[in-house]
XYZ file of C-alpha atoms in Angstrom:
313
model
C -30.229 -23.196 -10.429
C -28.269 -25.209 -7.911
C -24.930 -23.412 -7.585
C -22.903 -23.522 -4.388
C -21.056 -20.834 -2.433
C -17.827 -22.553 -3.405
C -18.702 -22.190 -7.089
C -19.458 -18.510 -6.561
C -16.079 -18.030 -4.857
C -14.277 -19.797 -7.702
C -16.102 -17.815 -10.389
C -15.450 -14.464 -8.681
C -11.754 -15.276 -8.329
C -11.516 -16.317 -11.999
C -13.130 -13.018 -13.001
C -10.768 -11.042 -10.761
C -7.617 -12.749 -12.041
C -8.736 -13.397 -15.641
C -6.928 -16.709 -15.314
C -7.745 -20.222 -14.108
C -4.087 -20.736 -13.165
C -3.915 -17.595 -11.029
C -7.326 -18.291 -9.494
C -6.155 -21.769 -8.508
C -3.008 -20.338 -6.894
C -4.914 -17.728 -4.876
C -7.579 -20.221 -3.778
C -4.988 -22.930 -3.005
C -6.752 -25.319 -5.377
C -5.578 -27.344 -8.364
C -6.153 -26.023 -11.875
C -8.383 -29.018 -12.786
C -10.388 -28.399 -9.614
C -11.013 -24.766 -10.566
C -11.846 -25.736 -14.164
C -14.428 -28.293 -12.991
C -16.088 -25.868 -10.572
C -16.147 -23.156 -13.246
C -17.705 -25.535 -15.797
C -20.331 -26.792 -13.334
C -21.256 -23.194 -12.537
C -21.376 -22.034 -16.160
C -23.452 -25.040 -17.243
C -26.346 -23.664 -15.175
C -26.669 -20.641 -17.481
C -27.921 -20.498 -21.063
C -25.687 -17.499 -21.769
C -21.861 -17.863 -21.679
C -20.118 -16.305 -18.673
C -16.596 -16.656 -20.055
C -14.979 -17.516 -23.342
C -11.496 -18.591 -24.321
C -9.854 -17.048 -27.388
C -6.472 -18.578 -28.113
C -5.144 -19.182 -24.621
C -6.679 -16.071 -23.078
C -9.804 -16.257 -20.914
C -12.297 -13.410 -21.319
C -15.339 -12.607 -19.188
C -18.486 -11.777 -21.151
C -20.649 -8.770 -20.305
C -23.214 -11.154 -18.837
C -20.456 -12.844 -16.851
C -19.396 -9.490 -15.379
C -22.965 -8.835 -14.216
C -23.166 -12.276 -12.604
C -19.782 -11.689 -10.930
C -21.082 -8.447 -9.349
C -24.118 -10.271 -7.981
C -21.942 -13.155 -6.786
C -19.751 -10.676 -4.921
C -22.821 -9.237 -3.207
C -23.970 -12.711 -2.166
C -20.553 -13.600 -0.759
C -20.420 -10.289 1.131
C -23.828 -11.027 2.676
C -22.714 -14.499 3.716
C -19.584 -13.014 5.265
C -21.738 -10.449 7.074
C -23.726 -13.316 8.622
C -20.501 -14.778 9.993
C -19.434 -11.398 11.398
C -22.852 -10.736 12.962
C -22.806 -14.169 14.594
C -19.356 -13.479 16.056
C -20.440 -10.026 17.241
C -23.478 -11.556 18.976
C -21.056 -13.769 20.892
C -19.114 -10.687 21.965
C -16.246 -11.288 19.510
C -14.962 -8.284 17.561
C -15.085 -9.290 13.913
C -15.458 -7.933 10.408
C -13.244 -6.885 7.532
C -10.908 -3.932 7.995
C -9.998 -2.354 4.654
C -6.929 -0.140 4.323
C -5.279 1.413 1.278
C -1.630 2.271 1.828
C 0.922 4.274 -0.117
C 3.656 1.868 -1.196
C 6.325 2.919 1.308
C 3.658 2.634 3.991
C 4.225 -1.131 3.916
C 7.176 -0.400 6.224
C 4.796 1.334 8.660
C 1.322 -0.199 8.641
C 2.124 -3.765 9.791
C 3.461 -2.508 13.131
C 0.164 -0.721 13.811
C -1.840 -3.851 12.995
C 0.047 -6.843 14.352
C -1.039 -6.851 17.998
C -4.558 -5.660 17.142
C -5.090 -8.651 14.862
C -3.625 -11.005 17.459
C -6.073 -9.671 20.040
C -9.017 -10.010 17.632
C -8.646 -13.186 15.513
C -12.173 -12.676 14.163
C -11.022 -9.628 12.189
C -10.113 -10.062 8.526
C -7.733 -7.573 6.935
C -7.461 -6.288 3.384
C -4.560 -3.951 2.521
C -4.078 -2.511 -0.948
C -0.483 -1.284 -1.315
C -0.388 1.267 -4.114
C 0.563 4.919 -4.684
C -0.893 8.031 -3.087
C -3.230 8.862 -5.987
C -4.906 5.461 -5.847
C -5.177 5.643 -2.060
C -7.135 8.879 -2.430
C -9.265 7.348 -5.174
C -10.149 4.397 -2.931
C -11.209 6.813 -0.187
C -13.263 8.909 -2.623
C -15.059 5.770 -3.821
C -15.672 4.740 -0.198
C -13.974 1.408 -0.887
C -11.828 1.398 2.262
C -12.048 2.367 5.919
C -8.674 4.109 6.104
C -5.847 5.321 3.900
C -2.194 5.602 4.889
C -0.365 8.557 3.318
C 2.595 10.832 3.971
C 1.088 13.792 2.091
C -2.480 14.951 2.693
C -4.809 15.223 -0.330
C -5.471 18.721 -1.654
C -9.174 18.499 -2.414
C -10.575 15.601 -0.413
C -11.826 16.482 3.073
C -10.442 13.977 5.541
C -9.841 13.425 9.231
C -6.423 12.197 10.271
C -4.434 10.456 12.964
C -0.668 11.051 12.925
C 1.338 7.838 13.241
C 5.081 8.301 12.789
C 7.525 10.812 11.306
C 8.673 10.377 7.710
C 12.259 11.544 6.991
C 13.610 11.611 3.449
C 17.296 11.789 2.525
C 19.342 11.983 -0.639
C 20.946 8.543 -1.008
C 23.459 6.950 -3.344
C 25.564 3.864 -3.841
C 28.600 4.116 -1.537
C 30.880 3.065 -4.424
C 29.633 5.844 -6.683
C 29.544 8.824 -4.332
C 30.530 12.176 -5.884
C 34.181 12.931 -5.154
C 33.367 16.582 -4.458
C 30.351 15.885 -2.251
C 29.910 18.637 0.302
C 27.029 19.870 2.383
C 25.694 21.939 -0.474
C 22.796 21.754 -2.920
C 25.282 22.120 -5.779
C 25.613 18.351 -5.644
C 22.391 18.073 -7.651
C 24.274 19.437 -10.648
C 26.564 16.406 -10.460
C 24.274 13.442 -9.855
C 21.565 11.859 -12.050
C 18.266 11.522 -10.166
C 15.909 8.544 -10.109
C 12.235 9.425 -9.634
C 9.127 7.547 -8.517
C 6.126 7.566 -10.856
C 3.536 10.349 -11.088
C 1.010 9.946 -8.280
C 3.627 8.887 -5.738
C 3.865 10.953 -2.546
C 7.663 10.589 -2.575
C 7.703 12.007 -6.121
C 5.531 14.915 -4.968
C 7.824 15.642 -2.008
C 10.902 15.548 -4.273
C 9.412 17.899 -6.843
C 8.154 20.277 -4.148
C 11.655 20.410 -2.651
C 13.306 21.170 -6.001
C 10.691 23.796 -6.836
C 10.946 25.448 -3.419
C 14.745 25.567 -3.511
C 14.884 26.407 -7.263
C 17.201 23.492 -7.930
C 17.495 22.059 -11.442
C 18.290 18.352 -11.552
C 19.316 15.775 -14.100
C 16.431 13.308 -14.287
C 17.828 9.863 -15.029
C 14.790 7.584 -14.962
C 11.354 6.964 -13.491
C 10.403 3.751 -11.668
C 7.096 2.556 -10.258
C 7.984 1.323 -6.784
C 10.183 2.206 -3.841
C 11.865 -1.196 -4.126
C 12.698 -0.649 -7.814
C 14.225 2.765 -7.023
C 16.214 1.237 -4.180
C 17.682 -1.496 -6.381
C 18.519 1.011 -9.139
C 20.417 3.208 -6.668
C 22.232 0.190 -5.205
C 23.248 -0.781 -8.747
C 24.789 2.666 -9.229
C 22.311 3.878 -11.867
C 21.728 7.178 -10.086
C 20.641 8.832 -6.844
C 17.272 9.418 -5.278
C 15.483 11.083 -2.391
C 14.059 8.229 -0.355
C 12.175 7.731 2.921
C 14.585 6.491 5.565
C 11.953 4.096 6.827
C 12.198 2.032 3.623
C 16.002 1.747 3.437
C 16.953 0.879 7.013
C 18.732 -2.408 6.230
C 20.498 -1.053 3.163
C 21.892 1.870 5.169
C 23.067 -0.364 8.008
C 24.715 -2.939 5.719
C 26.383 -0.252 3.605
C 24.624 -0.856 0.275
C 23.271 2.704 0.380
C 24.766 5.836 1.867
C 23.151 9.096 2.892
C 24.628 12.001 0.916
C 25.222 15.046 3.153
C 23.204 17.894 1.664
C 21.932 21.090 3.288
C 18.185 21.101 3.830
C 17.879 17.394 4.584
C 16.138 15.447 5.887
C 12.891 16.538 4.281
C 10.194 15.975 6.883
C 6.615 14.772 6.597
C 4.406 12.457 8.624
C 2.780 9.108 8.031
C -0.861 9.475 8.920
C -4.011 7.396 8.883
C -6.801 9.266 7.076
C -10.502 8.679 6.486
C -13.325 10.599 4.851
C -14.553 13.524 6.908
C -18.020 12.881 8.346
C -17.787 9.201 7.371
C -19.713 6.960 9.752
C -17.031 4.453 10.670
C -18.026 0.853 11.305
C -17.796 -0.440 14.895
C -14.669 -2.357 13.846
C -13.037 0.764 12.337
C -13.883 2.792 15.453
C -12.360 0.072 17.645
C -9.200 -0.007 15.538
C -8.826 3.781 15.608
C -9.129 3.734 19.387
C -6.491 0.992 19.536
C -4.087 3.128 17.444
C -4.610 6.174 19.624
C -4.097 4.170 22.818
C -1.022 2.213 21.726
C 0.654 4.617 19.281
C 3.381 5.816 21.651
C 4.343 2.261 22.623
C 4.432 1.125 18.987
C 6.653 4.063 17.987
C 9.005 3.448 20.901
C 9.215 -0.274 20.196
C 9.411 -0.310 16.397
C 10.521 3.129 15.181
C 12.987 4.531 17.730
C 15.781 3.485 15.338
C 14.832 6.434 13.053
C 16.228 8.991 15.512
C 19.280 6.807 16.157
C 19.972 6.547 12.422
C 19.727 10.319 12.043
C 22.167 10.875 14.916
C 24.594 8.358 13.404
C 24.376 10.173 10.050
C 25.215 13.514 11.640
C 28.322 12.016 13.209
């Protein structure tokens, strides 16, 4: 055996993407370059690692086992780099965060300056829905999760970040003619939902259940952006976090519908497993958040209160 770290990296990426084309794109290599490295790696084994049926690449069971071992080797090599940097007094390592999808409008502001201060830190963020965030925490795959609704069963510690305000919104050209500050409006408008497992979906359903409101469900979409575009197109209305529709409100593509009981309030919070022994990097990041949170909110999120005041007037 005479494989290289580069070949391991290429093979792992091919296994992850199930595609030479996608692996080449993510590694910033040419397709022929990836194909050559993959062939040179596979030729060192008597048992096939991958096979191509039609135009689809499949990873064999043996290939999956080798990919797991390759991942472990690459992690160890990365750990050597981090330990070397730490010995020099440089904060380094990989910070892993799983964020609910709308959290992409929150998390970058709590990371930007930290990463600038510590260039030796690598960041991995998985943007998904609340259910998968909780699953990642349960499997101990990440340091932190970002959610707007706390999990029911999982014991976690938390750090509040910023308020989350949700409003009923619609296309300004398709607003109900009889819109008043009353919940009766839900009898008039078709509602667009997020998918099951979404925190926004959970907040919506909890609101309707608590207020005993029956709604006309129009459709279900799997991302905040998809819901936003559907509402802009006039396909229906939705309850959406203000933090994800700032530009659309300001440029007039979306309009807040005045309804009693809104905004619905929750909080964006960083969570981690209770009693989890955080890495030195995770501890350092948590301390950074606690120290700089007020400044970050004032600098990047003060517009939320201004938008609410403008809506009331």
